[in-house]
XYZ file of C-alpha atoms in Angstrom:
555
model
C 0.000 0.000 0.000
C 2.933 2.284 0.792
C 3.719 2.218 -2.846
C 0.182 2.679 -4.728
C 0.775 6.006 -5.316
C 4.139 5.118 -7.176
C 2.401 2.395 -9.229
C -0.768 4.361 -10.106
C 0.942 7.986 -10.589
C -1.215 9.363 -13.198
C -4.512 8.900 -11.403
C -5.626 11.432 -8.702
C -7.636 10.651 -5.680
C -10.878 12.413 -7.031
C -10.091 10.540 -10.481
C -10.746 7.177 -8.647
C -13.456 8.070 -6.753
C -15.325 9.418 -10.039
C -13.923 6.504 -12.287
C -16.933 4.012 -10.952
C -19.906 6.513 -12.236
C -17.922 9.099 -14.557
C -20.671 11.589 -12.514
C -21.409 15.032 -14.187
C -19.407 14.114 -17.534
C -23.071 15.636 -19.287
C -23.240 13.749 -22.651
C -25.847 14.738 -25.427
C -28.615 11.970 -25.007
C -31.919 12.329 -25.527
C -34.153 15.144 -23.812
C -36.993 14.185 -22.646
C -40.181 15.818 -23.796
C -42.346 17.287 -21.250
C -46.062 15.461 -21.319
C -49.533 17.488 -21.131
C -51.042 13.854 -20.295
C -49.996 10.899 -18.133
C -51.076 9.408 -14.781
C -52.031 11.590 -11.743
C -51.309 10.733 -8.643
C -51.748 12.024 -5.255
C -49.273 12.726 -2.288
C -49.068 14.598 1.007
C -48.268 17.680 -0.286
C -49.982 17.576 -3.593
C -51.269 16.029 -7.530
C -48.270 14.733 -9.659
C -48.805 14.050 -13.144
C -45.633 11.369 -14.260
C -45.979 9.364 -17.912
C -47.178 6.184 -19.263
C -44.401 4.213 -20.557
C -46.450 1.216 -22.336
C -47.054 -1.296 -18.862
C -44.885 0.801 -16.243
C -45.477 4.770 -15.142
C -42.899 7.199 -13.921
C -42.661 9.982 -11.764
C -39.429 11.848 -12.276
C -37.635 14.669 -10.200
C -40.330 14.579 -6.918
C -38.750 16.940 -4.242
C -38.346 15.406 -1.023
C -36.920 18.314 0.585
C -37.055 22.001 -0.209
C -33.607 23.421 -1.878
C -29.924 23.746 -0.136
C -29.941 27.317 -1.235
C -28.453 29.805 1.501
C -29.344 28.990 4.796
C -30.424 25.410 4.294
C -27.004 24.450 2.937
C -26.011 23.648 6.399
C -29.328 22.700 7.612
C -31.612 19.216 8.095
C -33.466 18.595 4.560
C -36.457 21.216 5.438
C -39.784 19.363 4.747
C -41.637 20.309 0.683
C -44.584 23.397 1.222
C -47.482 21.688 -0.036
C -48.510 23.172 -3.929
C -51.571 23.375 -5.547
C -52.919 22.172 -8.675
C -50.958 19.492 -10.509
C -47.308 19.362 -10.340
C -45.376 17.816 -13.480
C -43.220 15.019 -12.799
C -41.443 14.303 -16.160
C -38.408 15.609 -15.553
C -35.083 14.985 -13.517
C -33.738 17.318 -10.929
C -30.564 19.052 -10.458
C -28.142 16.276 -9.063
C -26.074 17.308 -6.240
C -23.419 19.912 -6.347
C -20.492 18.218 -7.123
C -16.926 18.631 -8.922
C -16.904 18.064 -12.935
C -15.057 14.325 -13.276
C -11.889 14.681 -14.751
C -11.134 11.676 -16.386
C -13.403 8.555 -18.297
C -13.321 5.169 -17.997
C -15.057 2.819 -20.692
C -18.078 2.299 -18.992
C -18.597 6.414 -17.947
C -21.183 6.611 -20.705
C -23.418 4.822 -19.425
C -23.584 6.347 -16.529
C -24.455 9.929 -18.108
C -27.917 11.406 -16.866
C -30.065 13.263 -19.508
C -28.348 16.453 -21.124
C -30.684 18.915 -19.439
C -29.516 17.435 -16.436
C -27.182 19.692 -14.415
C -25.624 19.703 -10.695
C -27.460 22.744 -8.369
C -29.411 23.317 -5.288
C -32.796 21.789 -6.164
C -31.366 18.400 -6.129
C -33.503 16.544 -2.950
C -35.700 14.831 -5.156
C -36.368 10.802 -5.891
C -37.783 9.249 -9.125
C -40.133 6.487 -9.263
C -40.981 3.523 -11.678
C -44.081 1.324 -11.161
C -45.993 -1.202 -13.010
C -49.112 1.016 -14.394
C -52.013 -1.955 -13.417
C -50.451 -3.943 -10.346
C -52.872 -5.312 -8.397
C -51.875 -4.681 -5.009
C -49.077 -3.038 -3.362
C -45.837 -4.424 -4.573
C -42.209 -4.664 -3.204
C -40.003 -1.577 -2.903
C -36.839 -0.834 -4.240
C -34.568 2.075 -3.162
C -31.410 3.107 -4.663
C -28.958 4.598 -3.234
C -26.602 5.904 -6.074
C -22.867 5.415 -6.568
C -19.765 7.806 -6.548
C -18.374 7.389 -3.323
C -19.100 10.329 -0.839
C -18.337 13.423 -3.668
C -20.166 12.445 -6.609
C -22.692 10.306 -8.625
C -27.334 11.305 -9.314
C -30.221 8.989 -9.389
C -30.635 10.160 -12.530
C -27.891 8.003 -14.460
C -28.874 6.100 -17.407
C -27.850 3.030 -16.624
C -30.216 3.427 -13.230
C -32.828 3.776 -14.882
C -36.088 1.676 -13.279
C -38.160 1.352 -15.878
C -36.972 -2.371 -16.859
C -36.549 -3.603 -13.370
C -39.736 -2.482 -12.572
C -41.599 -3.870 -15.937
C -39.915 -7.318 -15.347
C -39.974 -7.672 -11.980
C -43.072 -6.350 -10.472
C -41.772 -4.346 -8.478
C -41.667 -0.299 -7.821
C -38.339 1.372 -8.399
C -36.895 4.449 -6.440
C -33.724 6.079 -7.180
C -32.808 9.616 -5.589
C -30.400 12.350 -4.747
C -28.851 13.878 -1.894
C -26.071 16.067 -0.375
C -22.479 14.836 -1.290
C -18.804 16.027 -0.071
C -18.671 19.462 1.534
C -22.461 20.095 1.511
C -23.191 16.769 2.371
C -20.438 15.531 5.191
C -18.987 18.558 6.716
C -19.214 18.631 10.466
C -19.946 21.965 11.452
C -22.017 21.368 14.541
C -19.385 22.703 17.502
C -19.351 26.245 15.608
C -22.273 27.211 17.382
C -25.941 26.697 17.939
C -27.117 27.900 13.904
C -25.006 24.416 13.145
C -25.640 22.379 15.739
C -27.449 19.638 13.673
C -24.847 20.078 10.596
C -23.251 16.763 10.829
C -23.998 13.811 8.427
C -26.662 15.668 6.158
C -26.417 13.540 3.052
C -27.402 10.683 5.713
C -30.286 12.621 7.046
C -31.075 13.294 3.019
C -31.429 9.752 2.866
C -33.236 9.577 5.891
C -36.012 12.090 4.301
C -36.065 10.187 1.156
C -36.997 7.057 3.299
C -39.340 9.214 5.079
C -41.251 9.944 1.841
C -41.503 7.042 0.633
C -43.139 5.758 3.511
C -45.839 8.094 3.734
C -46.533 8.491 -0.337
C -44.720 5.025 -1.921
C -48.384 3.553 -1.826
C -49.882 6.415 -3.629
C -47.764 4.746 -6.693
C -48.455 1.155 -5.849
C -45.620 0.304 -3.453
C -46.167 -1.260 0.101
C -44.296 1.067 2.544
C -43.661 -2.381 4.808
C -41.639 -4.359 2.034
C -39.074 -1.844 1.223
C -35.214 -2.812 0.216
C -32.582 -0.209 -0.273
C -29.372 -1.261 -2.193
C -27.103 0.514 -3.799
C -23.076 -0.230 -5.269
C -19.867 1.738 -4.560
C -20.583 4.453 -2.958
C -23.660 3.466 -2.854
C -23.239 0.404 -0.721
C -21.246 2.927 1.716
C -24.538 4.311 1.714
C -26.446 1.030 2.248
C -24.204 0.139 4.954
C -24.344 3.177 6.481
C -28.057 3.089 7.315
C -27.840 -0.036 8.634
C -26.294 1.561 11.932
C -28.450 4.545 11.863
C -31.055 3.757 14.776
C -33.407 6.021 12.800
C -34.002 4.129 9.832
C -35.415 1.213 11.572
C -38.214 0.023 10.220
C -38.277 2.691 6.929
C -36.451 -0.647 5.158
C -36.915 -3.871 5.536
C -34.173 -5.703 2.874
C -30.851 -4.648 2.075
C -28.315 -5.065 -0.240
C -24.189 -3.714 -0.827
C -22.611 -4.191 -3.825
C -18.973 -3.635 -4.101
C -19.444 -1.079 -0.970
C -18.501 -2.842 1.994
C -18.094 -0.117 5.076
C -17.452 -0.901 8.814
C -16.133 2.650 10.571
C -17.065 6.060 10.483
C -14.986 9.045 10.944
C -14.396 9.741 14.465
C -15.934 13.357 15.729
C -11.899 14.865 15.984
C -10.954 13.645 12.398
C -14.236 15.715 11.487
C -13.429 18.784 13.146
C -9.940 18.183 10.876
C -12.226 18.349 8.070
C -13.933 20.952 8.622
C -11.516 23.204 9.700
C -9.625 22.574 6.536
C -12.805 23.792 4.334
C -12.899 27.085 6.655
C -9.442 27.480 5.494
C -10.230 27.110 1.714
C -13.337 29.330 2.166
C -11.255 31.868 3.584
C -13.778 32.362 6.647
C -12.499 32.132 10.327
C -14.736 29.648 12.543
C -15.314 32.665 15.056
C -17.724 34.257 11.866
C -19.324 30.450 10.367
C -22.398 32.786 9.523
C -20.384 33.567 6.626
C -21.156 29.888 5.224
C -24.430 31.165 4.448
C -23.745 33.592 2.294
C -22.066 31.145 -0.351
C -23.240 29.426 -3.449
C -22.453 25.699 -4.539
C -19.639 26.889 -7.242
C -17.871 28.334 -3.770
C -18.379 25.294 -1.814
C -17.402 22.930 -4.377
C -13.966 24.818 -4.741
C -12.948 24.543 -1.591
C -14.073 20.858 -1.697
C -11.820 20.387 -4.190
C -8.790 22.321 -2.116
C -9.441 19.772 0.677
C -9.540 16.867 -1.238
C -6.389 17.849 -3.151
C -4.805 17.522 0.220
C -6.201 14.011 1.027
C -4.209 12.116 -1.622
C -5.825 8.520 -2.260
C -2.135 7.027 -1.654
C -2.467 8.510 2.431
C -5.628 6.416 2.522
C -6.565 2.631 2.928
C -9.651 0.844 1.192
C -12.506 1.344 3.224
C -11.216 3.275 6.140
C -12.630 6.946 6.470
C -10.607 9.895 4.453
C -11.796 13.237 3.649
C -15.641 13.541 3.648
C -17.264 10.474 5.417
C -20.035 9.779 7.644
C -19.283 11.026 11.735
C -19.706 9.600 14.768
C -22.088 12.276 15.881
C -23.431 10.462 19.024
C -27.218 11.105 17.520
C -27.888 10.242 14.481
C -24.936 7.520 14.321
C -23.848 6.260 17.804
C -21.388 3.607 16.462
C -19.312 1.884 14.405
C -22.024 -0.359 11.773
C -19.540 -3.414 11.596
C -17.000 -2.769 14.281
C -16.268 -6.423 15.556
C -20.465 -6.302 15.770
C -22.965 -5.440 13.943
C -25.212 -2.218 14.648
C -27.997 -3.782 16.888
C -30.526 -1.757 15.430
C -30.313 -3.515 11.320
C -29.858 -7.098 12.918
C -32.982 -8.682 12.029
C -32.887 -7.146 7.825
C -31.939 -9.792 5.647
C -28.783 -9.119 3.519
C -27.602 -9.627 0.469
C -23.543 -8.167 -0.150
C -21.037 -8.848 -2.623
C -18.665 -7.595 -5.531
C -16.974 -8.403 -8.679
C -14.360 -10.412 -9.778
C -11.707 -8.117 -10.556
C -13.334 -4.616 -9.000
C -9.547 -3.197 -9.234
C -9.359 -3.548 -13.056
C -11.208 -0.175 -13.124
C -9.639 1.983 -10.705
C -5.846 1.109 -12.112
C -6.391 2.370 -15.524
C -4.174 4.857 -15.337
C -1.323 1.858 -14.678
C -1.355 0.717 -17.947
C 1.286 -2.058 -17.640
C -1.291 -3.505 -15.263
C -3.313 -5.113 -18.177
C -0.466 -6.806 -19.482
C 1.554 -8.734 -16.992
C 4.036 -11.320 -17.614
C 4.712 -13.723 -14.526
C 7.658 -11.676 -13.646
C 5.897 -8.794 -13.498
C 3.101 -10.287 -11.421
C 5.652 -11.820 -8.780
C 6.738 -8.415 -8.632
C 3.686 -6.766 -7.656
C 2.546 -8.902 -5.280
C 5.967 -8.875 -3.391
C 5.945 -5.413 -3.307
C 2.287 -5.151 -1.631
C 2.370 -7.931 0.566
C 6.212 -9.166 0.784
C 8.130 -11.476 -0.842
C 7.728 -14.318 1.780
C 3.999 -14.447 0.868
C 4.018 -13.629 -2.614
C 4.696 -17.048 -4.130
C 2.185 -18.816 -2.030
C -0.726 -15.940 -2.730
C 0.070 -16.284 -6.502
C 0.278 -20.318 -6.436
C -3.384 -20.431 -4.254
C -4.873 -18.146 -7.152
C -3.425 -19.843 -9.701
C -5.427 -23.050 -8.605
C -8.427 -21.462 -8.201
C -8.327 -19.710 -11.171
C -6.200 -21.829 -13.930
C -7.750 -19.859 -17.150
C -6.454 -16.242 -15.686
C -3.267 -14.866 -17.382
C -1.373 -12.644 -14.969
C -2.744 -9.503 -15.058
C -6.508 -11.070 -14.140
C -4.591 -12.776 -11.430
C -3.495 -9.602 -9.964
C -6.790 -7.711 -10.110
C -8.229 -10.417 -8.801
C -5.540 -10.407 -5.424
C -5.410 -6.883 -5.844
C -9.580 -6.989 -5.527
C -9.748 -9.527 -2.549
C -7.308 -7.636 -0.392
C -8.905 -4.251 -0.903
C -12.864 -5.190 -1.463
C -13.753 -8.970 -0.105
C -11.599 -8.686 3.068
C -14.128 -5.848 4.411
C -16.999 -7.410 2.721
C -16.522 -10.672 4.328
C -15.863 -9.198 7.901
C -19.289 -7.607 7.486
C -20.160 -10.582 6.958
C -19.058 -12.430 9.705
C -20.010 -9.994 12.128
C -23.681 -10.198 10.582
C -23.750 -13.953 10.475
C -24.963 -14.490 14.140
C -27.214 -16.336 15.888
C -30.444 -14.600 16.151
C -29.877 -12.074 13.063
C -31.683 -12.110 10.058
C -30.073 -14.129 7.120
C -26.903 -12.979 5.010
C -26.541 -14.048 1.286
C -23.163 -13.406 -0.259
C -22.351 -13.063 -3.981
C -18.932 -12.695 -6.139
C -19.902 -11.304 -9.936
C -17.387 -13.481 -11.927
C -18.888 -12.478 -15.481
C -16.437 -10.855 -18.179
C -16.965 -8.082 -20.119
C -15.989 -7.954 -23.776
C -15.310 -4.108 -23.932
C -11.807 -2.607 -23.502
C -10.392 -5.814 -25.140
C -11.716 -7.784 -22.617
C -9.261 -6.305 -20.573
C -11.501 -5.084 -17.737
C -12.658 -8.894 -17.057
C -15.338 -8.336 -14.258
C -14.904 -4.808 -12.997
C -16.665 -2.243 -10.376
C -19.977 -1.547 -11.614
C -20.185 -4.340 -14.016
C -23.318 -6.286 -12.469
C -25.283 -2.655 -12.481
C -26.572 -3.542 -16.014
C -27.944 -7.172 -15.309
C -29.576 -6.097 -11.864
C -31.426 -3.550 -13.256
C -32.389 -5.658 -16.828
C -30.432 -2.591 -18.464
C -27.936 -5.006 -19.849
C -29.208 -4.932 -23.496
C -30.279 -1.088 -23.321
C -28.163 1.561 -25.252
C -25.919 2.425 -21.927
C -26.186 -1.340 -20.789
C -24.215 -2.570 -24.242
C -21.386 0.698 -23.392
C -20.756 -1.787 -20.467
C -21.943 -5.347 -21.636
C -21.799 -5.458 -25.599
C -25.323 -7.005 -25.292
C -26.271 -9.965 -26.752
C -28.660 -13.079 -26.263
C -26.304 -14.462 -23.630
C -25.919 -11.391 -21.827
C -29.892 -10.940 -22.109
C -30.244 -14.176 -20.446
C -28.113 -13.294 -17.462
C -29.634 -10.450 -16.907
C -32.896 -11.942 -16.480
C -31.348 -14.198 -13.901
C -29.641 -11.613 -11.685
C -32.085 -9.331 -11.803
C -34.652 -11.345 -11.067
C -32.420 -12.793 -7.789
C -32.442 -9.203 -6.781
C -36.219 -8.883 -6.942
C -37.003 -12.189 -5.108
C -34.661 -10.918 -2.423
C -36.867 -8.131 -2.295
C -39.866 -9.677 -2.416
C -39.289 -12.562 0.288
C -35.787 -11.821 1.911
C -34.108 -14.768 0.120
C -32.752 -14.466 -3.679
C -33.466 -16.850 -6.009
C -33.919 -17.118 -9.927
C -34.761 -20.395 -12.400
C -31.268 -21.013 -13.771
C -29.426 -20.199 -10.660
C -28.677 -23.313 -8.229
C -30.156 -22.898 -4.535
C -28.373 -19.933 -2.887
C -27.367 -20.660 0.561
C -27.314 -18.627 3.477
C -23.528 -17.099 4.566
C -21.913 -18.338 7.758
C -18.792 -18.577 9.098
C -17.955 -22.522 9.209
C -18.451 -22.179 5.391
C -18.632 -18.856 3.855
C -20.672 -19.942 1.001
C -21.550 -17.475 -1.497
C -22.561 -17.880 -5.474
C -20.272 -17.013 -7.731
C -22.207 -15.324 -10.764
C -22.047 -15.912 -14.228
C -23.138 -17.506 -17.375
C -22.456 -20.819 -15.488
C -23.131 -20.245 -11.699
C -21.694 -21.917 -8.776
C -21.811 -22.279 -4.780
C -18.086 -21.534 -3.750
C -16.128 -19.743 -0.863
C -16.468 -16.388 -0.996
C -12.616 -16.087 -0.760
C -10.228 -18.364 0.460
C -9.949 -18.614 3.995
C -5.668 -18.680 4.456
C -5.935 -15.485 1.768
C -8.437 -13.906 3.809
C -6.764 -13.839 6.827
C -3.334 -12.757 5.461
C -4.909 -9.980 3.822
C -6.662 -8.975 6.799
C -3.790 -8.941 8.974
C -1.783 -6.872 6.432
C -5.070 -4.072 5.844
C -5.853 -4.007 9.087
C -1.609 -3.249 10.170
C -2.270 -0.585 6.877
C -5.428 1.548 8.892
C -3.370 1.342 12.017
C -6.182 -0.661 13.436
C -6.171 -3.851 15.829
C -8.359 -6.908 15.527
């Protein structure tokens, strides 16, 4: 780890954190025209008119919250004014205030929102995809977008419900909410007017949850069968409400995918935080009534000054850097999956997992990496986790995987010491007697694109669980296909029985077994599915040992 900086020089810290979703890289796709017809609806504060989309309905850009603007910047989401007469809903929102990405990745376009789309304060709004006739209220499912903590909008293409919720019966959320400075700056010991200022983007969330459990069944959902999932970032996101005490009961299912999390930032490393965007703001924390006098454009600059001093290479996969959900002694009281799980999420089913090779995205800018001779790999792996353990890492992956040439072997080593070996200790620590079931997953299906290079990267299983695989952005990511059709209807389907009934399933998938610790079983995905480890148990614990000695952490 000492050395990732050296071996990935040309990528920045805010380059890796955008490389997932390529957020706010605005390409020119289709606008979407605004309809004079379409299905009215009825919520607590007022008539929405979405659109008929042949058997499913949508209601696009509903505000949740009033806008950040000024004083609410800093503030709890402040609750929508009722309106009167009949609100259009055939639109997206602003997305979040958030820095322009500076680099692509070959799957970015797919993640591009509409063209109108743009980043500003009247971003705390949810969309919603139903089937038009269901027939009673139908399973729930809310995502939480990815991006990490800075970036990312419910409004990406490749989110888009309208498939998932066609094929699967079900009723499809996705939504924005605060991000970086806006989002996770604690503020709350500068004085009474910030007092509640930690966590917002949480307490977003928290709204958006709210919402949907007093309006969901307006639109055909049933407020008491509601999952939220979500992938990179947004499985931070996932896992962060699962140890927020205030969410109980507002979900009932969820599900992390490549987003394992187990600490928050602790309230001094905060204070760090937010000192440092004082700094870049040029305002002295004896005058904070200043902050309300910005806009976004000044808050996002000084985002990106504090970030800019955070350098990825300083951090360590999945421990808290820059902005990050506090320990605030309120809203989040401890650690989620800390040795235990937060008591409050222990009876909601779970579903977690990631890819294959979820490193063969983030180290494009090491472009030797996709071309490894044996030499080259031995030298890697020394370098990152010794040369008394290299041989015998490479020689266990070598036997698990015999078809991977050495650059797939080191994205997939590369992937298990910084992704599985926190998704597995959540795992463990959730596995307990008494707690609801866990159901573990690896995504072990290849992409074509980028030469086939990528093999199974972050964000790769996005397409298939929302039946987007075959779509215009889903082939950017898949190629498309009858094949990757077929596996789409499989996963995604999986995901919607674990919504439905708290266990996933699909014809053409063997029986998925609950996780535990005497086996760690999990299914490995792909055209040809299987029951196996989720990652081998001697590799697991080396790599723990040597990521947990990285975050100066015992345990």
């Amino acid at each position: 780890m000492s050395n990732r900086s050296e071996r990935f020089p040309p990528l920045s810290r805010r380059q890796l954190l955008h490389a997932a979703t390529g957020a706010s890289l605005l390409l020119a796709l289709p606008r979407m025209a605004r309809s004079s017809t379409g299905p009215v609806v009825e919520i607590a504060t007022g008539r929405l008119q979405g659109q008929r989309r042949g058997p499913v309905q949508r209601f696009l850009g509903i505000p949740y919250a009033q806008s950040i603007a000024g004083a609410n910047r800093f503030r709890p989401p402040q609750s929508v004014e009722p309106w009167t007469g009949v609100r259009q809903a055939d639109r997206y929102a602003d997305s979040s205030p958030q820095q322009p990405a500076e680099m692509a990745t070959p799957v970015t376009p797919a993640f591009q929102p509409p063209d109108y789309v743009r980043s500003g304060d009247d971003c705390l709004a949810l969309n919603v995809w139903a089937p038009a006739d269901a027939s009673g209220p139908l399973p729930v499912m809310v995502w939480l977008h990815g991006g990490g903590w800075t970036s990312g909008s419910g409004s990406c293409a490749i989110y888009d419900g309208e498939n998932l919720a066609r094929r699967g019966d079900v009723v499809v959320v996705t939504l924005n909410h605060r991000l970086g400075a806006s989002g996770l700056t604690d503020l709350s010991r500068l004085g009474e007017d910030f007092a509640d200022s930690a966590n917002l983007g949480i307490r977003d969330m928290l709204a958006a949850l709210h919402w949907v459990r007093d309006n969901i069944a307006a639109i055909g959902g049933d407020p008491d069968r509601v999952t939220i999932f979500g992938e990179s970032g947004g499985g931070w996101k996932v896992a962060t409400m699962l140890g927020v005490p205030a969410a109980k009961g507002l979900f009932h299912r969820a599900i992390i995918e490549s987003g394992p999390l187990i600490r928050f930032m602790e309230p001094a490393a905060a204070d760090e935080v937010a000192q440092s965007l004082l700094k870049a703001l040029g305002i002295s924390s004896s005058d904070p009534q200043k902050l309300f006098e910005l806009d976004a454009a000044d808050i996002i600059a000084a985002e990106a000054a504090v970030l800019a001093a955070t350098p990825m290479s300083m951090s360590t996969p999945g421990f808290p850097t820059g902005f990050w959900p506090v320990l605030d002694g309120e809203l989040i009281p401890a650690h989620v999956f800390d040795g235990r799980a937060a008591p409050s999420s222990l009876d909601v089913p779970l579903l977690i997992g990631q890819t294959g090779t979820e490193f063969s995205l983030f180290m494009l800018g090491d472009r030797s990496a996709y071309d490894l001779d044996g030499e080259q790999l031995q030298q890697r792996v020394s370098q990152t986790f010794g040369a008394a353990d290299a041989s015998g890492i490479i020689d266990r992956y070598r036997s698990d995987y015999p078809a991977d040439n050495p650059s797939a072997l080191w994205f997939r080593i590369y992937s298990d010491y910084g992704m599985a070996v926190l998704s597995s200790e959540v795992m463990d620590v959730r596995a307990v007697p008494g707690a609801a079931p866990v159901y573990a997953y690896r995504f072990n299906w290849k992409t074509p694109i980028h030469e086939g290079k990528l093999h199974s990267p972050h964000t790769i299983e996005i397409p298939f669980v929302f039946d987007n695989a075959t779509t215009e952005a889903g082939r950017i990511m898949t190629g498309g296909g009858a094949e990757v059709a077929a596996l789409a209807d499989r996963v995604s389907t999986a995901w919607v029985n674990f919504a439905r009934s708290g266990q996933p399933s699909a014809e053409g998938l063997p029986p998925w077994p609950a996780y535990s610790r005497a086996d760690r079983h999990s299914l490995h995905i792909d055209n040809s599915s299987q029951v196996r480890p989720y990652i081998d148990a001697q590799m697991r614990e080396l790599f723990r040992r040597k990521l947990w000695q990285q975050a100066g952490v015992s345990g």
